[in-house]
Amino acid sequence: MTAAAEPTADNEAPEGPETSQIEAAATAADEDVAPLEVTPDDVPDAVQPDDAPDAVQPDDAPDQVTRDAPADDVAAADAPAEEAPAEEPTVEEAPAEVRPAPPVPTPAAVARAASPAPASPAAARESEPWGRVDDDGTVSVRESGGWRVVGQYPDGSAEEALAYYERKYADLASEVTLLEVRHRRGGASASDLRATARTIEAKLEGAAAVGDLASLAARLAALTETLAAASETEAAAAREAVEDAVKARTELVEKAEALAARDPRSVQWKQATADLNALFEQWQAQQQHGPRLPKSTAQQLWKRFRDARAIVDKHRRAFYAELDEAHKTVRDRKTRLVERAEALAPRGEDGIPAYRDLLDEWKAAGRAGKKVDDALWARFKAAGDALYGARIEREAADAEASREKIDAKRVLLEEAKAVPDERDIAKARALLTSIQRQWDDIGRIFPRDAERALDDELRKIEQSLRTREETDWKRNNPETKARANDMTRQLTDAIEKLEEEVAAAEKSGDAKAVAKAKEALEARRAWLNALGG
């Protein structure tokens, strides 16, 4: 082994491009400012432990020679050069779009980035070289118990052999550092990181690498302890999340069971189906994005939810089957009503009363489904429109024929206006009677609204004349006159008697008697004036 391959006591190994990866990772771990999570997958392919297929590991190849190998094996190591690589294998060049792999750090750079400088006799021992190469190419690493053979590199120089196994160590150091960085930055679960740590720990045991493997193992052990505590916290959080998920799933199950327990006859099935579908979508969302439930609990809840859905579906099918049967009955009944209504068409306007009876039966028949009802109603209404259309045509013809009648009645109304002006009640009655006879001879007119308007005007004239006749009868009634004359005579006698009483009271000077007699006298005179006396 040459001095160029040995790290010095002050860790003064030459710094070059190969130190950039581990130092950058260590700096990111200390400052904790990198925005992206670093994972083992971020390690370039150029520095993975198994990238050099020609690397000689203990017991890896038939031409490998270890320190304790027998002479025959040593002789086998001297096989022709074409059976062993003449130089260190190279990594296959990456495609143009792949970023070039960064240089591999040296053990000295790893030691300087990961641990402080030695300050004791033990540290002075640590300053000794971590690896050595024997004359036959056997490479050994220094450990606490002495030197351990890690492999052979017979077809290269000692510097090349040592550099190869130092790169192996750098790969392991990079994995440990990246794991520490992932833990410090967060985002990855402690259980996943512990699994990665166990994988790296397996690689460190008897690793075919040259470097401070004990330091890496110590760092990995410390990180594993930290991850163990974090795993307990995560496990508690996971249990709580599972409990919450079980509670949420149970609520969905209870809602589904509540839908299944409702009376099918009182359920709005469109809304109930939408509600059940929404519950199922929530179940799927929790199953896909929520924590994994224990198998027995998940199966039990799903069985309840599935049974509730099956019950709701059964009730819904039964409801719609019964509804279809009812719709079929109503459809048959309304179809017969439509046929009867269409049979009325030849009767024209005379079929309208029968059509109205059919319409009452239609209203009492019930519903046969929207589409069926709409189709049947269109036919039923068309049959009715035909009947009412015949009436409309007849009324239009009557209205056309009534134009002359309307004009004739308006002429009679003009003549009737002279009735109220006639002072002789008998002549007025004779004139109105003549007009009424002519009015009846003209006959009915259409439309009915025009006829009612003309009749109302004539009726006003008739009512005015009737009022005059009643007043005249009351005035000229003999019986009424006799009663009025008898009353007049009685009032006249009473007035004469009261006048005498007033004179006698004035003569006696009795003021009270005078006032009472005059009050009675005025009342009798007012009654007499009312009777016309």
PDB file of N, CA and C in Angstrom, residues 38 65 141 203 242 291 430:
ATOM      1  N   VAL A  38     -34.542  13.857   0.553  1.00  0.00           N
ATOM      2  CA  VAL A  38     -33.521  13.005  -0.061  1.00  0.00           C
ATOM      3  C   VAL A  38     -33.784  11.573   0.345  1.00  0.00           C
ATOM      4  N   VAL A  65      -8.519 -14.869  -4.180  1.00  0.00           N
ATOM      5  CA  VAL A  65      -7.536 -15.451  -3.251  1.00  0.00           C
ATOM      6  C   VAL A  65      -7.595 -14.691  -1.956  1.00  0.00           C
ATOM      7  N   VAL A 141      -9.384  -4.320   5.912  1.00  0.00           N
ATOM      8  CA  VAL A 141      -9.851  -3.113   6.583  1.00  0.00           C
ATOM      9  C   VAL A 141      -9.531  -3.236   8.061  1.00  0.00           C
ATOM     10  N   LYS A 203     -25.988  -4.452   5.445  1.00  0.00           N
ATOM     11  CA  LYS A 203     -24.870  -4.205   4.534  1.00  0.00           C
ATOM     12  C   LYS A 203     -23.569  -3.949   5.293  1.00  0.00           C
ATOM     13  N   VAL A 242     -56.958   4.693  13.312  1.00  0.00           N
ATOM     14  CA  VAL A 242     -57.786   3.512  13.052  1.00  0.00           C
ATOM     15  C   VAL A 242     -59.084   3.585  13.851  1.00  0.00           C
ATOM     16  N   PRO A 291     -56.912   5.028   6.910  1.00  0.00           N
ATOM     17  CA  PRO A 291     -56.027   3.968   7.415  1.00  0.00           C
ATOM     18  C   PRO A 291     -56.641   2.590   7.209  1.00  0.00           C
ATOM     19  N   ALA A 430    -148.560  49.914 -22.057  1.00  0.00           N
ATOM     20  CA  ALA A 430    -148.920  49.394 -23.382  1.00  0.00           C
ATOM     21  C   ALA A 430    -147.719  49.448 -24.325  1.00  0.00           C
TER      22      ALA A 430
END
